[in-house]
Coordinates of C-alpha atoms in Angstrom, one line a residue:
M1 CA 40.7 -12.2 50.1
F2 CA 39.5 -16.2 50.1
Q3 CA 36.2 -14.7 51.2
R4 CA 35.6 -12.2 48.6
K5 CA 36.4 -14.7 46.0
K6 CA 33.6 -17.2 47.7
K7 CA 31.3 -15.0 48.0
Q8 CA 31.5 -14.3 44.4
R9 CA 31.5 -17.9 43.5
T10 CA 28.2 -18.7 45.6
C11 CA 26.3 -15.5 43.4
R12 CA 27.4 -16.7 40.3
K13 CA 25.9 -20.1 41.4
I14 CA 22.8 -18.9 42.3
T15 CA 22.6 -16.4 39.0
D16 CA 23.1 -19.7 36.4
E17 CA 20.5 -21.8 38.8
S18 CA 18.0 -19.0 38.4
D19 CA 15.9 -17.8 35.2
L20 CA 14.2 -14.1 35.7
F21 CA 12.6 -14.7 32.4
D22 CA 10.7 -17.7 33.5
G23 CA 8.6 -15.6 36.4
L24 CA 7.5 -12.9 34.6
P25 CA 3.5 -13.1 34.2
D26 CA 2.3 -14.0 30.4
D27 CA 0.2 -10.7 30.9
L28 CA 3.7 -9.1 31.2
V29 CA 4.9 -10.8 28.2
L30 CA 1.7 -11.2 26.0
S31 CA 1.6 -7.3 26.4
I32 CA 5.6 -6.5 25.5
L33 CA 5.0 -9.1 22.5
S34 CA 1.8 -7.3 20.8
K35 CA 4.0 -4.3 21.2
L36 CA 6.6 -5.5 19.4
S37 CA 4.2 -6.7 16.5
S38 CA 2.2 -3.7 16.1
S39 CA 6.2 -2.1 15.6
A40 CA 7.8 -4.8 14.0
S41 CA 9.4 -2.9 10.5
S42 CA 9.7 -6.5 8.6
P43 CA 8.7 -9.6 9.1
S44 CA 11.5 -11.0 10.9
D45 CA 11.4 -9.2 13.4
F46 CA 8.4 -11.3 14.7
I47 CA 9.9 -14.4 13.3
N48 CA 13.1 -14.1 15.1
V49 CA 10.9 -13.7 18.6
L50 CA 9.3 -17.3 17.7
L51 CA 12.4 -19.1 16.7
T52 CA 13.7 -17.6 20.8
C53 CA 12.5 -20.5 23.1
K54 CA 9.6 -22.7 22.9
R55 CA 7.5 -20.7 26.2
L56 CA 8.0 -17.3 23.2
N57 CA 6.9 -19.3 20.2
Q58 CA 3.3 -20.4 21.6
L59 CA 2.6 -16.8 23.8
A60 CA 3.7 -15.3 20.3
L61 CA 1.1 -16.9 18.7
Y62 CA -1.7 -15.8 20.9
P63 CA -4.9 -14.1 19.2
L64 CA -3.9 -10.9 21.8
V65 CA -0.8 -10.8 19.8
L66 CA -1.6 -11.5 16.0
S67 CA -4.4 -9.3 16.5
K68 CA -2.1 -6.7 17.1
A69 CA 0.2 -7.2 14.1
S70 CA 0.7 -4.3 11.6
S71 CA 0.8 -4.4 7.8
K72 CA 5.3 -4.2 7.8
A73 CA 5.1 -6.9 10.2
L74 CA 2.9 -8.9 7.5
A75 CA 4.9 -7.6 4.5
V76 CA 5.5 -11.5 3.0
K77 CA 7.2 -11.3 0.1
S78 CA 6.7 -13.4 -3.4
K79 CA 9.5 -15.3 -3.1
N80 CA 8.9 -16.7 0.7
W81 CA 5.5 -17.4 0.1
S82 CA 5.0 -20.9 1.4
D83 CA 2.1 -23.0 2.9
S84 CA 3.4 -22.2 6.7
A85 CA 3.3 -18.1 5.1
H86 CA -0.2 -19.0 4.4
R87 CA -1.0 -20.4 7.6
F88 CA 0.5 -18.0 9.8
L89 CA -1.6 -15.0 7.7
K90 CA -4.7 -17.4 8.3
L91 CA -4.2 -17.3 11.9
C92 CA -3.6 -14.0 12.2
V93 CA -7.1 -13.5 10.3
A94 CA -9.1 -16.2 12.9
A95 CA -7.1 -13.7 15.6
G96 CA -9.0 -10.5 14.8
N97 CA -6.3 -8.4 12.5
I98 CA -8.0 -6.7 9.8
E99 CA -4.6 -5.9 7.6
A100 CA -4.1 -10.1 8.0
C101 CA -8.0 -9.2 6.3
Y102 CA -6.8 -7.6 3.2
T103 CA -3.2 -8.6 2.1
L104 CA -4.2 -12.6 2.6
G105 CA -7.7 -11.1 0.3
M106 CA -5.1 -8.7 -2.6
I107 CA -3.2 -12.7 -2.3
R108 CA -5.9 -15.2 -2.8
F109 CA -8.1 -12.9 -5.0
Y110 CA -5.4 -12.0 -7.6
C111 CA -2.3 -14.6 -7.0
L112 CA -4.0 -17.6 -6.3
K113 CA -7.2 -16.8 -8.3
N114 CA -9.5 -17.7 -5.5
R115 CA -11.9 -14.9 -6.0
R116 CA -14.6 -15.4 -3.7
S117 CA -12.4 -15.9 -0.2
G118 CA -9.7 -13.5 -1.8
E119 CA -13.3 -10.9 -1.9
S120 CA -14.9 -12.0 1.4
L121 CA -11.6 -11.1 2.9
M122 CA -11.5 -7.3 1.6
A123 CA -14.8 -6.7 2.4
K124 CA -14.6 -8.4 6.0
A125 CA -11.5 -5.5 6.5
A126 CA -13.9 -3.2 4.6
I127 CA -16.3 -3.2 7.7
K128 CA -14.2 -2.6 9.7
S129 CA -12.8 0.4 8.0
H130 CA -10.0 -0.9 6.2
A131 CA -10.0 3.0 3.9
T132 CA -7.3 0.7 1.3
A133 CA -9.4 -2.2 1.3
L134 CA -12.4 -0.2 0.3
Y135 CA -10.8 1.0 -2.2
S136 CA -9.4 -2.0 -3.2
L137 CA -13.1 -3.9 -3.6
A138 CA -14.0 0.1 -5.7
V139 CA -11.4 -1.0 -8.4
I140 CA -12.9 -4.2 -8.9
Q141 CA -16.1 -2.9 -9.2
F142 CA -15.5 -0.6 -11.8
N143 CA -13.5 -3.0 -13.4
G144 CA -15.9 -6.2 -12.7
S145 CA -12.9 -8.3 -12.0
G146 CA -13.1 -11.3 -11.9
R147 CA -16.3 -11.5 -13.5
S148 CA -17.5 -10.7 -17.1
K149 CA -17.8 -7.4 -18.5
N150 CA -21.3 -6.4 -18.3
E151 CA -20.8 -7.0 -14.5
K152 CA -19.6 -4.0 -13.1
D153 CA -21.0 -1.7 -10.7
L154 CA -19.9 1.6 -11.2
R155 CA -22.5 3.2 -8.5
T156 CA -21.4 0.7 -5.4
G157 CA -17.4 1.6 -6.6
V158 CA -17.6 5.2 -6.1
A159 CA -19.5 4.6 -3.5
L160 CA -16.8 2.7 -1.6
C161 CA -14.4 5.3 -3.0
A162 CA -16.5 7.9 -1.1
R163 CA -15.9 6.3 1.8
A164 CA -12.1 5.2 2.1
A165 CA -11.5 9.2 1.1
Y166 CA -13.8 9.8 4.0
L167 CA -11.3 7.8 6.2
G168 CA -8.5 9.8 4.8
H169 CA -7.1 7.3 1.9
T170 CA -5.5 9.9 -1.0
D171 CA -5.9 7.6 -4.1
A172 CA -9.4 7.3 -3.5
L173 CA -10.1 11.0 -2.7
R174 CA -8.4 11.2 -6.1
E175 CA -10.3 8.5 -8.2
L176 CA -13.4 10.5 -6.7
G177 CA -12.6 13.4 -8.2
H178 CA -12.1 11.7 -11.0
C179 CA -15.4 10.2 -11.6
L180 CA -17.0 13.5 -10.5
Q181 CA -14.8 15.0 -13.8
D182 CA -15.7 12.4 -15.8
G183 CA -19.7 11.4 -14.8
Y184 CA -18.2 8.4 -14.6
G185 CA -20.8 5.8 -12.4
V186 CA -22.8 9.6 -10.8
R187 CA -24.1 12.5 -12.0
Q188 CA -20.8 15.1 -13.4
N189 CA -19.8 17.7 -11.4
V190 CA -16.9 19.1 -12.9
M191 CA -15.5 21.6 -10.3
E192 CA -16.4 18.7 -7.3
G193 CA -14.0 17.1 -9.3
R194 CA -11.3 19.4 -9.6
R195 CA -11.8 20.5 -5.7
L196 CA -11.5 17.1 -4.4
L197 CA -8.3 16.7 -6.9
V198 CA -6.8 19.3 -5.3
Q199 CA -7.6 18.6 -2.1
A200 CA -6.0 15.6 -3.1
N201 CA -2.6 17.1 -3.9
A202 CA -2.5 18.6 -0.2
R203 CA -3.8 15.5 1.5
E204 CA -0.6 14.7 -0.1
L205 CA 2.0 17.4 1.2
A206 CA 0.5 17.2 4.4
L207 CA 1.6 13.6 4.5
S208 CA 4.9 14.1 3.0
L209 CA 5.6 16.9 5.8
N210 CA 4.1 14.5 9.1
S211 CA 6.5 11.7 7.8
L212 CA 8.9 14.1 7.8
L213 CA 8.6 16.0 11.8
K214 CA 8.3 11.5 13.0
R215 CA 11.6 10.8 11.7
Q216 CA 13.4 13.3 14.6
P217 CA 17.2 12.7 14.0
Q218 CA 19.5 12.2 16.7
Q219 CA 22.0 14.4 15.6
Q220 CA 21.6 18.2 14.6
H221 CA 23.5 18.1 11.5
Q222 CA 21.6 15.3 10.2
R223 CA 18.3 17.3 10.9
R224 CA 19.4 19.5 9.0
F225 CA 20.6 17.2 5.8
N226 CA 17.3 15.8 6.4
Y227 CA 15.0 19.2 5.9
Q228 CA 17.2 19.7 3.3
Q229 CA 17.0 17.2 1.3
H230 CA 13.4 17.0 1.7
Y231 CA 13.2 21.3 0.7
S232 CA 15.0 20.1 -2.4
C233 CA 12.8 17.4 -3.3
M234 CA 9.6 19.5 -3.1
T235 CA 11.0 22.2 -4.7
G236 CA 12.0 19.9 -7.9
S237 CA 15.6 20.0 -7.4
G238 CA 15.7 16.0 -5.9
S239 CA 15.7 13.3 -7.5
G240 CA 13.1 10.3 -6.7
C241 CA 10.4 12.5 -6.1
C242 CA 6.8 12.9 -7.8
P243 CA 5.4 16.0 -8.7
L244 CA 2.2 15.1 -7.3
L245 CA 1.6 19.2 -7.0
S246 CA 3.3 20.3 -9.7
D247 CA 0.8 23.1 -10.3
F248 CA 1.3 24.2 -7.1
G249 CA 4.5 24.9 -7.4
C250 CA 6.5 21.6 -5.6
N251 CA 7.2 18.2 -5.6
V252 CA 7.4 14.7 -2.7
P253 CA 8.4 12.1 -2.6
V254 CA 7.3 9.1 -4.3
P255 CA 4.4 7.1 -1.8
E256 CA 4.9 4.0 -0.7
G257 CA 2.6 1.1 -1.2
H258 CA 1.3 -1.0 0.0
P259 CA 2.6 -4.3 1.6
A260 CA -0.2 -6.4 -0.2
N261 CA 0.4 -3.8 -3.9
T262 CA 4.7 -4.9 -3.2
F263 CA 3.2 -9.1 -3.2
L264 CA 1.6 -8.5 -6.1
K265 CA 3.9 -6.4 -8.2
E266 CA 7.1 -9.0 -7.2
W267 CA 4.3 -12.4 -8.1
F268 CA 4.2 -11.8 -11.3
Q269 CA 7.3 -9.4 -11.9
S270 CA 9.3 -12.5 -10.4
G271 CA 8.1 -15.2 -12.5
V272 CA 6.2 -16.8 -9.1
G273 CA 3.3 -16.2 -10.5
E274 CA 2.1 -16.3 -14.7
L275 CA 0.3 -14.0 -16.3
G276 CA -2.9 -15.5 -18.3
L277 CA -2.7 -15.1 -21.6
E278 CA -3.4 -12.0 -23.1
L279 CA -3.5 -11.1 -19.7
R280 CA -1.4 -7.8 -17.8
L281 CA -0.1 -5.6 -15.2
C282 CA -1.8 -2.0 -14.1
S283 CA 1.3 0.2 -15.6
H284 CA 1.4 2.2 -12.4
K285 CA 4.6 0.6 -10.9
G286 CA 3.2 0.8 -7.6
C287 CA 0.5 -0.9 -7.9
G288 CA 1.2 -4.7 -9.1
R289 CA -2.7 -5.5 -10.0
P290 CA -3.6 -7.9 -12.8
E291 CA -6.2 -8.4 -15.2
T292 CA -8.3 -10.9 -14.7
R293 CA -9.9 -10.9 -18.1
A294 CA -8.8 -10.2 -21.4
N295 CA -8.8 -6.0 -21.9
E296 CA -10.5 -5.3 -18.9
F297 CA -7.9 -2.4 -18.0
R298 CA -8.4 0.4 -19.8
R299 CA -5.8 2.3 -21.6
C300 CA -4.1 6.0 -22.0
S301 CA -6.3 6.9 -25.3
V302 CA -3.2 9.7 -26.1
C303 CA -0.8 7.2 -27.3
G304 CA -2.3 3.7 -26.9
T305 CA 0.8 1.7 -24.7
V306 CA -0.2 1.8 -21.1
N307 CA -2.9 0.6 -19.2
Y308 CA -4.2 1.8 -16.1
C309 CA -6.7 -0.5 -13.4
S310 CA -8.2 3.2 -12.1
R311 CA -7.9 6.7 -12.7
G312 CA -5.9 7.3 -9.3
C313 CA -3.0 4.9 -10.4
Q314 CA -3.3 6.5 -14.2
A315 CA -2.5 10.2 -12.5
L316 CA 0.2 9.1 -9.9
D317 CA 1.8 7.5 -13.2
W318 CA 0.9 10.2 -15.5
K319 CA 3.2 12.7 -12.8
L320 CA 5.5 9.9 -12.0
R321 CA 7.4 9.1 -15.8
H322 CA 4.4 8.6 -18.6
K323 CA 4.7 12.4 -19.3
A324 CA 8.0 12.3 -20.4
E325 CA 6.8 9.3 -22.7
C326 CA 3.5 10.0 -24.2
R327 CA 3.9 11.2 -28.1
P328 CA 1.3 12.6 -28.9
M329 CA 1.0 14.9 -26.0
E330 CA 4.2 16.4 -26.7
R331 CA 3.1 17.0 -30.6
W332 CA 0.0 18.6 -28.9
L333 CA 1.5 20.6 -26.1
E334 CA 3.9 21.7 -29.1
G335 CA 1.1 25.0 -29.1
D336 CA 0.2 26.8 -26.8
G337 CA 1.4 24.9 -23.7
N338 CA -2.5 24.3 -22.7
V339 CA -3.8 21.1 -23.1
N340 CA -7.3 19.8 -22.2
V341 CA -7.9 16.1 -22.7
N342 CA -11.2 14.9 -22.2
G343 CA -12.0 18.0 -19.7
I344 CA -9.2 16.6 -17.2
G345 CA -6.7 19.1 -16.3
G346 CA -4.5 21.5 -18.5
G347 CA -1.0 23.1 -17.8
H348 CA 1.1 20.7 -15.8
G349 CA -1.5 18.7 -14.6
G350 CA -3.0 18.0 -18.0
V351 CA -3.8 13.9 -17.7
G352 CA -5.3 12.5 -20.5
G353 CA -7.5 10.4 -20.7
L354 CA -8.4 6.4 -20.7
E355 CA -10.8 3.9 -23.3
E356 CA -11.6 0.5 -23.2
V357 CA -9.9 -2.0 -25.5
G358 CA -12.1 -2.8 -28.1
E359 CA -14.9 -0.9 -27.4
A360 CA -12.4 3.1 -27.6
E361 CA -15.3 4.7 -24.9
D362 CA -13.4 7.1 -23.1
M363 CA -13.8 7.8 -19.5

């Protein structure tokens, strides 16, 4: 018995003196940190590693690790914005992280009002085929954001939308469909525009189903509950759903916005950033883009009470909430229930047109 206690005491002494973590090679630790930064669900998941020890703090700031950081790992809250958060995003940009280029570009362009630097960062991400950056640059070109009203470039906006749609961006595909329907920046082709709008709705459904399959809950009853909840959402009996496929008799969950849009929305709604005189936010709650000059965004030509940065935002907000709030549309629906406003849609899928404030120019 005395020998056994002596052996246990000796083993404990050896374990306390040796640090197995220090024996791990840097390449292995960098690989683990890269995996963590690419799969982190929030900035805190990654920042907590920096606070663990000096070695992890140094290795976590290597370009290899920062270049892999996901959009959720870079999703800084507007209330937590600081010089250190700005420096961290700049380090990620220097490491070649295209998500950081886009996120910091949006923050600089709309929040910090550094238009040239913000647009340059978004262009850097767009060159590397970042679909969301391409779409955001298209919105800037359509509105002439950061410039005068006469400096809009509709053709460039359509070209950027087409590239983003090709890369799988649903909102860009929907925007391109509306442009073709209305002849906005491109030769009018109503049939092709409607085909793209149907394709955008189908893509929305496919993304929703893929997200459902990826969850794969461990318990069988939880899996059954998730399938039932998703079915009720698609058939319209669930809450928190967006009738994006109302023309085809089913709904899908409201799409999750990009962290950059969430930052913009929180920045201006919380009072951290102030809008200029007579400037407005896009009425689509998931957007967050503000006007850069008075009357930049176009308003609903039916009620005139809401304004949008793009036709894509208008179409989403119409099906989320504005369809029930647009009063003149309700009056028109008292007829035969089939409305066609400015040649856009009809029945359940009808969407009001947009007009420029002060010019009454329909899109």
